[in-house]
PDB file of C-alpha atoms in Angstrom:
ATOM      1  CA  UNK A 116     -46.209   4.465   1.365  1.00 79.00           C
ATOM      2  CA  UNK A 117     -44.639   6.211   4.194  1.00 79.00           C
ATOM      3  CA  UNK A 118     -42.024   3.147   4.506  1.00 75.00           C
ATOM      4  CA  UNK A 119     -41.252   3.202   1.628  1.00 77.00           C
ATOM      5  CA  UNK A 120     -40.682   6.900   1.084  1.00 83.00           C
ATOM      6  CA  UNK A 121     -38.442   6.979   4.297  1.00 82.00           C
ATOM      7  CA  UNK A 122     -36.513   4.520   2.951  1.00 78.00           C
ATOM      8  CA  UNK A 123     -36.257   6.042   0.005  1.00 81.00           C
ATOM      9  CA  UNK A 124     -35.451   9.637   1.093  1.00 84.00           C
ATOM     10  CA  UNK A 125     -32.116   7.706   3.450  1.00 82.00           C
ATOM     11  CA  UNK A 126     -31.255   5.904   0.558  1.00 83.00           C
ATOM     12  CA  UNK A 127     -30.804   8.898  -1.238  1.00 85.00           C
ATOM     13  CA  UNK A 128     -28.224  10.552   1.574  1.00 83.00           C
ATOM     14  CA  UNK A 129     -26.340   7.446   0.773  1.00 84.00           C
ATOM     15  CA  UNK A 130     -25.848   7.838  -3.030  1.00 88.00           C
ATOM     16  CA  UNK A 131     -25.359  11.656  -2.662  1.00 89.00           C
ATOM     17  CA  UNK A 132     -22.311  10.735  -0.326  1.00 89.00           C
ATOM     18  CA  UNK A 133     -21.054   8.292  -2.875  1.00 90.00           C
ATOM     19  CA  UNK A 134     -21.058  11.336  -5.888  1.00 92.00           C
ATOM     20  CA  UNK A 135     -19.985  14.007  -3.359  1.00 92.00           C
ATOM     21  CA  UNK A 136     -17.051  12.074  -3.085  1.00 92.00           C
ATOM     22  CA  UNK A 137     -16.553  11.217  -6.196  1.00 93.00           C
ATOM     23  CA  UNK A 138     -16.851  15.391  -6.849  1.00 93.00           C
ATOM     24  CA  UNK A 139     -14.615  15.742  -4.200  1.00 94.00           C
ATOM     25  CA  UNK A 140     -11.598  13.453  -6.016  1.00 94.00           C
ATOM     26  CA  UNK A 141     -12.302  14.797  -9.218  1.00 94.00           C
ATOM     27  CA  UNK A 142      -8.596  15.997  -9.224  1.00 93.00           C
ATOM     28  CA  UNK A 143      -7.110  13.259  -7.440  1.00 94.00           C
ATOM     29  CA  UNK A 144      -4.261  11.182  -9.391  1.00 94.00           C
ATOM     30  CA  UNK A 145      -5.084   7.840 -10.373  1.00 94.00           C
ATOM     31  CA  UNK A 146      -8.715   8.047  -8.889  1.00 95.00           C
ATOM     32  CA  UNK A 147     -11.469   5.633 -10.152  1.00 95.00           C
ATOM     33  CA  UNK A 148     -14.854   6.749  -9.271  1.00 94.00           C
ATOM     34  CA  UNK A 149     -17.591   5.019  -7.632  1.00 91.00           C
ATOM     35  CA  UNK A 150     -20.634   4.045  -9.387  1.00 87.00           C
ATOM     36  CA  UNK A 151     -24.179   3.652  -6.640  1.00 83.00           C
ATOM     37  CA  UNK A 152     -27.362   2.227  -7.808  1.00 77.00           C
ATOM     38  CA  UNK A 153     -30.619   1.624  -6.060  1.00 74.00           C
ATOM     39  CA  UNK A 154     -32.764  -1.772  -5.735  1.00 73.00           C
ATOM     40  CA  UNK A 155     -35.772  -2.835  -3.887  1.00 73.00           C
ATOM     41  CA  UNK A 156     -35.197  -5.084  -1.440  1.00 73.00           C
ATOM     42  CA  UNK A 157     -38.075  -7.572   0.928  1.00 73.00           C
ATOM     43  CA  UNK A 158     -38.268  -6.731   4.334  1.00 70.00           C
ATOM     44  CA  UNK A 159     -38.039  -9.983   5.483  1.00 69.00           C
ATOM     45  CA  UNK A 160     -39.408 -11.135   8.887  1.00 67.00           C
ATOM     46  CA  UNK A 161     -42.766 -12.352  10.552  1.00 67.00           C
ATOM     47  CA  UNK A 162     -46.233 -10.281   9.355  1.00 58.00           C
ATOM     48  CA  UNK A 163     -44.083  -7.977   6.661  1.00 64.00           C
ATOM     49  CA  UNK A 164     -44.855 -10.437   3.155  1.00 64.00           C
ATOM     50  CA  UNK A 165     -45.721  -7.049   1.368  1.00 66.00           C
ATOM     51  CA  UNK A 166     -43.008  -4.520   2.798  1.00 68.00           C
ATOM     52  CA  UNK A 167     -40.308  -3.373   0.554  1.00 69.00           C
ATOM     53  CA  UNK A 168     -37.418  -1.127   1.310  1.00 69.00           C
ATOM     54  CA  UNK A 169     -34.950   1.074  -1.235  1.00 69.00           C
ATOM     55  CA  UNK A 170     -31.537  -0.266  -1.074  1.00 71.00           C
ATOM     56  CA  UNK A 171     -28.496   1.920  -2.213  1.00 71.00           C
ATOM     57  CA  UNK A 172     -25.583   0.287  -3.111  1.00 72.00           C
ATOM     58  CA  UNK A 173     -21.907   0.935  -4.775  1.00 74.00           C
ATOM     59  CA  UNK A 174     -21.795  -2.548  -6.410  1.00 76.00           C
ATOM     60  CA  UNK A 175     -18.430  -1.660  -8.631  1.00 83.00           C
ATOM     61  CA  UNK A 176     -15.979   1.261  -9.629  1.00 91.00           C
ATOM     62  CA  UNK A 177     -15.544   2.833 -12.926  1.00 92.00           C
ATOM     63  CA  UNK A 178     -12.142   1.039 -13.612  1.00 93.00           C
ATOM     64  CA  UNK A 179     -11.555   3.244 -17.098  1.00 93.00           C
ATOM     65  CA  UNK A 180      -8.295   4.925 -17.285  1.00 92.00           C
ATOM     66  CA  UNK A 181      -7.836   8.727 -16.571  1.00 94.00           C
ATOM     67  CA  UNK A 182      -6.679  11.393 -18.533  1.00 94.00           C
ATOM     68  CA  UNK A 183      -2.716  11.267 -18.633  1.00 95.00           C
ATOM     69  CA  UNK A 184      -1.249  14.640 -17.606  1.00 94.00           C
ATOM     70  CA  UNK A 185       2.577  15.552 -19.025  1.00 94.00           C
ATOM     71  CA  UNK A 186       4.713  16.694 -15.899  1.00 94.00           C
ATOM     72  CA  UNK A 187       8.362  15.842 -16.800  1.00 91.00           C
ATOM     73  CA  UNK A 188       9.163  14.764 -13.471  1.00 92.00           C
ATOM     74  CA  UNK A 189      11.360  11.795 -13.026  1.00 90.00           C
ATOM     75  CA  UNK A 190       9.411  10.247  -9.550  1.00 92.00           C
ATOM     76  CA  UNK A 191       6.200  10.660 -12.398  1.00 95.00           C
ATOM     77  CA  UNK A 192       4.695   7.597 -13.541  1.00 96.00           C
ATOM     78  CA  UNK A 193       2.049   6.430 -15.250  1.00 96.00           C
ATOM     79  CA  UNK A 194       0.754   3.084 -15.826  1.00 96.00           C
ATOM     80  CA  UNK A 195      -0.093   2.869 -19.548  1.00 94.00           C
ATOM     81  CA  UNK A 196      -3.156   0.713 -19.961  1.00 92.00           C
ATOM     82  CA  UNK A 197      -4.254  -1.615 -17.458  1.00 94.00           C
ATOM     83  CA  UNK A 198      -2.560  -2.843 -14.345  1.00 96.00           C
ATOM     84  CA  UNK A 199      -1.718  -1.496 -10.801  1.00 97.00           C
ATOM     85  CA  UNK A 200       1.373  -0.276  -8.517  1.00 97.00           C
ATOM     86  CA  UNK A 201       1.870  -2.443  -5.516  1.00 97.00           C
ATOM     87  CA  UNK A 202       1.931  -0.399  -2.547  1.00 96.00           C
ATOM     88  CA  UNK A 203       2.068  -0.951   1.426  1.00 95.00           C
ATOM     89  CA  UNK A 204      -1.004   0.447   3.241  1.00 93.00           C
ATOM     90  CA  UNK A 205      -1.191   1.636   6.970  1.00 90.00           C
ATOM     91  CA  UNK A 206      -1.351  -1.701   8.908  1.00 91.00           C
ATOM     92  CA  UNK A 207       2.025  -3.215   6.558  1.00 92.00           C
ATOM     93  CA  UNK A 208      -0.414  -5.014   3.815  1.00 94.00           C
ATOM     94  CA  UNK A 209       0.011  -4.918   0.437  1.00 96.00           C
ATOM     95  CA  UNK A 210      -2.302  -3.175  -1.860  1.00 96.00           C
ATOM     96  CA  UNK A 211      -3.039  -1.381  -4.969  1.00 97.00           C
ATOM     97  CA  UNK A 212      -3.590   1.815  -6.365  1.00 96.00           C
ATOM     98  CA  UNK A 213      -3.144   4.210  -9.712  1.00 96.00           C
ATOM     99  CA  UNK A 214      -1.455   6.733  -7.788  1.00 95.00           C
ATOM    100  CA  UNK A 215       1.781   7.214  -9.517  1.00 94.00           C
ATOM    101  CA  UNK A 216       3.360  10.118  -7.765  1.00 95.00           C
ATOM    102  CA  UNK A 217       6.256   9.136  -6.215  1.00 94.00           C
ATOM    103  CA  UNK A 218       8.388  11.413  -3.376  1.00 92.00           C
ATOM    104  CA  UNK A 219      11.510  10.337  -1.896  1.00 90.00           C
ATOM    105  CA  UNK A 220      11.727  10.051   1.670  1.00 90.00           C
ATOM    106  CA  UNK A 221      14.304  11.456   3.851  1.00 88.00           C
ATOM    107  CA  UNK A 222      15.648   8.353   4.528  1.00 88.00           C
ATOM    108  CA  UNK A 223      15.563   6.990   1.007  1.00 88.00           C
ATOM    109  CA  UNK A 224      11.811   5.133   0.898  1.00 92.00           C
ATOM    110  CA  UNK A 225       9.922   5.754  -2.305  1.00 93.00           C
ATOM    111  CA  UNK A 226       6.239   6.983  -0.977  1.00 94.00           C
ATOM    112  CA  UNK A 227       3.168   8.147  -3.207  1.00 94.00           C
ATOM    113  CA  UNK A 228       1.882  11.124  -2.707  1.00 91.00           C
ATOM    114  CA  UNK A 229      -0.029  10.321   0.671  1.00 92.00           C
ATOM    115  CA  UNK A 230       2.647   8.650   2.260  1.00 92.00           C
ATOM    116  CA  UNK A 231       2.222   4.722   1.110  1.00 94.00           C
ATOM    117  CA  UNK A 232       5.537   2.724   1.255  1.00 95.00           C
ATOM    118  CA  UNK A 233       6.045   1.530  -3.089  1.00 96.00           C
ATOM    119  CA  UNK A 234       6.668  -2.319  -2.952  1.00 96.00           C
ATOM    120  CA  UNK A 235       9.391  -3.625  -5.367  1.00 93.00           C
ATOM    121  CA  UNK A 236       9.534  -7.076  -6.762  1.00 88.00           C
ATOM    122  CA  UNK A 237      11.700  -7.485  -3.529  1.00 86.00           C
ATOM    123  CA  UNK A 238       9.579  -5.953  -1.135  1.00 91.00           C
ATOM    124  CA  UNK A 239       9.594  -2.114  -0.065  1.00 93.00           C
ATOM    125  CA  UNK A 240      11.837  -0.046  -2.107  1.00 92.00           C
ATOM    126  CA  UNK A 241      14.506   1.818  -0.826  1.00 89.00           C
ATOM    127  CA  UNK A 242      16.979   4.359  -2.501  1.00 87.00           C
ATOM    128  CA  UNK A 243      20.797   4.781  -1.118  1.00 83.00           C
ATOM    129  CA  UNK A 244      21.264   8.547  -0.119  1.00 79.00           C
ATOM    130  CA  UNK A 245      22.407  10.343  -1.112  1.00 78.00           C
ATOM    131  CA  UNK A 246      21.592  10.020  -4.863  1.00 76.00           C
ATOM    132  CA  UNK A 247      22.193  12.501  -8.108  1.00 74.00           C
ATOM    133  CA  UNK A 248      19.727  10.805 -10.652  1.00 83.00           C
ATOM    134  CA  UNK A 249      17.212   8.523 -10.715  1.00 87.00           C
ATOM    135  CA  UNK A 250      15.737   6.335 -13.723  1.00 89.00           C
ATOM    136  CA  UNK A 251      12.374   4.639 -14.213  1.00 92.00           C
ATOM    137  CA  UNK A 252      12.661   2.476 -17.273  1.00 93.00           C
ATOM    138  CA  UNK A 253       9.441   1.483 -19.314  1.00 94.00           C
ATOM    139  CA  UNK A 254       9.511  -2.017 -17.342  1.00 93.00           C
ATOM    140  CA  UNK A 255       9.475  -0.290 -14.124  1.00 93.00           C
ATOM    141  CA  UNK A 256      13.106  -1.007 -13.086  1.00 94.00           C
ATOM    142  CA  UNK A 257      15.018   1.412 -11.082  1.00 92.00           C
ATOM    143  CA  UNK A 258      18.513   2.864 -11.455  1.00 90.00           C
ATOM    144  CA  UNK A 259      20.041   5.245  -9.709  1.00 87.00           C
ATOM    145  CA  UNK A 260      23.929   6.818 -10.481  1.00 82.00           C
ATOM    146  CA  UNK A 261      25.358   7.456  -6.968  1.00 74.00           C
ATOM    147  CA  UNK A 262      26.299  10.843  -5.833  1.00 73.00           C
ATOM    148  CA  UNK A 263      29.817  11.589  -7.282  1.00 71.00           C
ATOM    149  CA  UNK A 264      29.693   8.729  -9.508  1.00 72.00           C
ATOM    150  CA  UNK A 265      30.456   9.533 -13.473  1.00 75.00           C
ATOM    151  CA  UNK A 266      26.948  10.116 -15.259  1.00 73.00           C
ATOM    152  CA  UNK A 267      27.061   7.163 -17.388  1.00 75.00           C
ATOM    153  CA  UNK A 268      27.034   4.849 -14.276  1.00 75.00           C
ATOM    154  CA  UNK A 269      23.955   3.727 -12.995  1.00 82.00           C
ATOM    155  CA  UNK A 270      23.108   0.936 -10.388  1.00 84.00           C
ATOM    156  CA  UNK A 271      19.745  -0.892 -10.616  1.00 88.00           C
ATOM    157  CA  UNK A 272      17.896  -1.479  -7.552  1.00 88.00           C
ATOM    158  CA  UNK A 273      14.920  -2.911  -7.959  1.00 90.00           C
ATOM    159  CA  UNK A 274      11.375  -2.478  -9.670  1.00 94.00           C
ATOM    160  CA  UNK A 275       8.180  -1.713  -8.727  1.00 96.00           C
ATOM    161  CA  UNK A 276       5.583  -4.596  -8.368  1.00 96.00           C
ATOM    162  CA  UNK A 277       3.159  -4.302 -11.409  1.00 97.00           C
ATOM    163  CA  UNK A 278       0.304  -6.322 -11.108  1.00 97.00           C
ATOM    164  CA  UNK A 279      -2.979  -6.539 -13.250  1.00 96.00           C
ATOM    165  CA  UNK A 280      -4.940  -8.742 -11.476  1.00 95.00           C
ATOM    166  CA  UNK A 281      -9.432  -9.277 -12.684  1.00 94.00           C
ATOM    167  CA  UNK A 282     -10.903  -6.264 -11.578  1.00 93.00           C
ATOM    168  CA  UNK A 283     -13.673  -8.432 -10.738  1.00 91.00           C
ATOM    169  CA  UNK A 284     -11.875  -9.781  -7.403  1.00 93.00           C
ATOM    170  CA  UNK A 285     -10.840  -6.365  -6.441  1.00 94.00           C
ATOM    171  CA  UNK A 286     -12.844  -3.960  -3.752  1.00 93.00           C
ATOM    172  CA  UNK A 287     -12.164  -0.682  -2.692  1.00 93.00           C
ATOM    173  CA  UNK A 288     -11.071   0.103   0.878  1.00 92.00           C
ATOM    174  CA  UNK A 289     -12.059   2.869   3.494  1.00 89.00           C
ATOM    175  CA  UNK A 290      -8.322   4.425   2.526  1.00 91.00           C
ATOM    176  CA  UNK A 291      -8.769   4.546  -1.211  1.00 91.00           C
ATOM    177  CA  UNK A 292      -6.818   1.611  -2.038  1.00 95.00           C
ATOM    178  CA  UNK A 293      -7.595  -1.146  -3.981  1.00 96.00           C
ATOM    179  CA  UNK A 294      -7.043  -5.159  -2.264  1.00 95.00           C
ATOM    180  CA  UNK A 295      -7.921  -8.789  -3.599  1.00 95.00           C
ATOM    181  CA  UNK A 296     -11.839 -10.059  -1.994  1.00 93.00           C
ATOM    182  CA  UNK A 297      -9.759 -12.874  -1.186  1.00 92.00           C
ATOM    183  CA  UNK A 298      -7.106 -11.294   0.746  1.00 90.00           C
ATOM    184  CA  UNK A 299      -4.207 -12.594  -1.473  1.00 93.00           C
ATOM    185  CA  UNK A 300      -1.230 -11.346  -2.963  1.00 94.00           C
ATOM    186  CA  UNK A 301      -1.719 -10.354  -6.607  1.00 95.00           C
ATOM    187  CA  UNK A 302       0.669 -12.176  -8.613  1.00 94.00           C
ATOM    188  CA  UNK A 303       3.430  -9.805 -10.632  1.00 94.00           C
ATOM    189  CA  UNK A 304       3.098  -8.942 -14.384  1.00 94.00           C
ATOM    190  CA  UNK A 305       5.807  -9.027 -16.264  1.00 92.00           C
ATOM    191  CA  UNK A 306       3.952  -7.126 -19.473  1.00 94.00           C
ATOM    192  CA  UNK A 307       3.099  -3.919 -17.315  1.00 96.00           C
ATOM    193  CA  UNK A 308       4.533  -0.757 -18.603  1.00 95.00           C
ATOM    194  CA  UNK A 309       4.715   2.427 -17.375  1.00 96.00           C
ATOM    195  CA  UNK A 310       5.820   5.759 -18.816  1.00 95.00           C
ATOM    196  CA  UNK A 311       8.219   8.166 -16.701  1.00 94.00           C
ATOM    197  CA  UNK A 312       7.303  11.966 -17.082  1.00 94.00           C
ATOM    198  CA  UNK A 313       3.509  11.339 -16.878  1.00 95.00           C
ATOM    199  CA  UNK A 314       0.763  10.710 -14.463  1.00 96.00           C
ATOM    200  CA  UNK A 315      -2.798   9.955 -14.986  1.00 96.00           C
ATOM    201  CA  UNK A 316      -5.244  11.886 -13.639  1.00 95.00           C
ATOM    202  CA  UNK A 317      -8.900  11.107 -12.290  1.00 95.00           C
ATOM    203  CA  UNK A 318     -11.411   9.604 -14.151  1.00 94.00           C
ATOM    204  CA  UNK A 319     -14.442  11.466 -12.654  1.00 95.00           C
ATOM    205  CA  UNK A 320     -16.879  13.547 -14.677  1.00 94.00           C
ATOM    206  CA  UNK A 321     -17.703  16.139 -12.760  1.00 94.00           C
ATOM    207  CA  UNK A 322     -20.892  17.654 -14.533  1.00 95.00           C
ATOM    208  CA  UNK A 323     -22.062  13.673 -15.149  1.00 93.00           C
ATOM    209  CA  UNK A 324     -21.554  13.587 -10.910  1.00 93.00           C
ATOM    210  CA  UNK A 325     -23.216  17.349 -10.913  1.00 93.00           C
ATOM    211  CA  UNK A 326     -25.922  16.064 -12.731  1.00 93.00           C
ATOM    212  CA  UNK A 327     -26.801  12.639 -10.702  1.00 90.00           C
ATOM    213  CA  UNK A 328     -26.442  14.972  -7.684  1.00 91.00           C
ATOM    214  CA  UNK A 329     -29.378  17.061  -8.897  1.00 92.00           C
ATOM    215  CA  UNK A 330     -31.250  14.191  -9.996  1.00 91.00           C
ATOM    216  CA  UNK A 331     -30.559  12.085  -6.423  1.00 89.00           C
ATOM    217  CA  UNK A 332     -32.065  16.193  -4.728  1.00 89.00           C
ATOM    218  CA  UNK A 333     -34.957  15.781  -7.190  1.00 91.00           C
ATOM    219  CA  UNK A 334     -35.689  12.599  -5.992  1.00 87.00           C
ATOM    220  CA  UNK A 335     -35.605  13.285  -2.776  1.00 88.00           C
ATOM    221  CA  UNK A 336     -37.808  16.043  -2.935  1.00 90.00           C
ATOM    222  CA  UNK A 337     -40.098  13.308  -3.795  1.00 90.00           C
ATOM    223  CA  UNK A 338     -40.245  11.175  -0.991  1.00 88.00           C
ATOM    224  CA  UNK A 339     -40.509  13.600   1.312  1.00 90.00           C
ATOM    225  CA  UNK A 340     -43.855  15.194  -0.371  1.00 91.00           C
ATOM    226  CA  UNK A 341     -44.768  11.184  -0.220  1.00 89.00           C
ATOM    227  CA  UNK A 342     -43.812  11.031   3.609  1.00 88.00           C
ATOM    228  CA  UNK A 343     -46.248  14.253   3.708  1.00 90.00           C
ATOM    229  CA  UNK A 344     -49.075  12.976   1.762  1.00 89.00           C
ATOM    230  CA  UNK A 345     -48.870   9.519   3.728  1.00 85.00           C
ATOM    231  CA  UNK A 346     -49.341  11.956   7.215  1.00 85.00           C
ATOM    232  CA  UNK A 347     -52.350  13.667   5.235  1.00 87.00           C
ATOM    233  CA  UNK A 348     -54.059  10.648   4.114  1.00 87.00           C
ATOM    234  CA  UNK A 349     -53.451   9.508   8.124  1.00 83.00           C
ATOM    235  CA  UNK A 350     -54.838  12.191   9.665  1.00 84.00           C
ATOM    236  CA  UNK A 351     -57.525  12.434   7.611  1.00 84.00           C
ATOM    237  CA  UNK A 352     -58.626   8.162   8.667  1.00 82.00           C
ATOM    238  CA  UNK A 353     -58.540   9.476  12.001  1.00 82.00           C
ATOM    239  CA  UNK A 354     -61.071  13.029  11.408  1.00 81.00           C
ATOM    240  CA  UNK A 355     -63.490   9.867   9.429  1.00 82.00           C
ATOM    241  CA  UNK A 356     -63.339   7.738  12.505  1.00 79.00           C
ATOM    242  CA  UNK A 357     -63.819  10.499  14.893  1.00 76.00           C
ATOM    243  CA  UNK A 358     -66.942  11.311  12.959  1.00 73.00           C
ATOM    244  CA  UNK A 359     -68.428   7.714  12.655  1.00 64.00           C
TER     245      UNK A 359
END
């Protein structure tokens, strides 16, 4: 009992990390929450045939598109359906993510909002500077009309890398982003399209995460009034053996 209820009651800390965050990015662009579910698991090793142990585990992400939120801004963009914008993470790898606010950098790289490089379908995009206008078209190719230049000229350089790859061979990383199990590059989709003017928002509940917070509390309440009652049961073996 009292292994089981320890386990239990860390178990627990575990899932209520997994919804705190989840709370916690409930206004984050182009966030997809992380579902956690418990299992029992055998304690496997010499003399333990009947121990068991609670296991918590976030086995896959709620991959269900977010609300899309009207901004007019031109660096806004929005993936509409499914698919992903190629981006390059903190160590130079590619990876993915939902995120589609875009900033401009001061010397002319197109960033999302927490500073990833966007990857083009020639590598990392870069704007000339200075530039007047910029235009995302619905295939995700970019034109820009050059400072000075007449407004009906515009120069394409580049699009982003869409890529809709089986959710079922992506994970999540420790930064958010989204990479293939295998390592690999995913493979560019030609019949991505994205809307300019938009962005899509998280697609967190908060009171459904409010409301598996309370019940992960609930629970363990629990195991620690098991934990208690194994100590009582203990102590009161030892008062019968004292008397014998």
């Amino acid at each position: 009992m009292l292994y089981i209820a320890a386990s239990g009651a860390s178990q627990d800390f575990l899932a209520t990390a997994v919804r705190a965050n989840n709370l916690a990015n409930a206004q984050t662009t182009g966030f997809k929450s992380q579902l956690e579910q418990a299992r029992a698991m055998p304690a496997y090793g010499e003399g333990l045939p009947t121990r068991v142990f609670a296991m918590n585990e976030s086995p896959t992400n709620n991959y269900a598109g977010g609300p899309m939120v009207q901004t007019e801004r031109e660096l806004d963009v929005a993936i509409q359906g499914e698919g992903w914008f190629s981006v390059m993470d903190a160590n130079g790898n590619e990876a993915y993510s939902r995120n589609g606010s875009f900033q401009l950098s001061a010397d002319g790289q197109l960033k999302d909002s927490h500073g990833n490089t966007i990857i083009g379908d020639g590598g990392p995009l870069t704007l000339p500077i200075p530039l007047s206008n910029i235009n995302i078209a619905n295939d995700g190719t970019l034109s820009v009309r050059p400072q000075g230049a007449p407004e009906t000229v515009l120069e394409e350089i580049g699009r982003l890398k869409l890529v809709n790859p089986d959710i079922r061979q992506m994970q999540r990383g420790q930064d958010g982003l989204f990479r293939l199990k295998d390592g690999q590059q995913a493979n560019e989709d030609p019949l991505i399209s994205v809307r300019t003017g938009m962005l899509e928002g998280s697609n967190v509940n908060p009171v459904e995460e409010m409301v598996n917070m309370i019940n992960l509390q609930r629970h363990y309440e629990m195991q620690v009034k098991l934990m208690k009652q194994a100590e009582e049961i203990d102590q009161r073996g030892n008062q019968l053996l004292r008397i014998i």
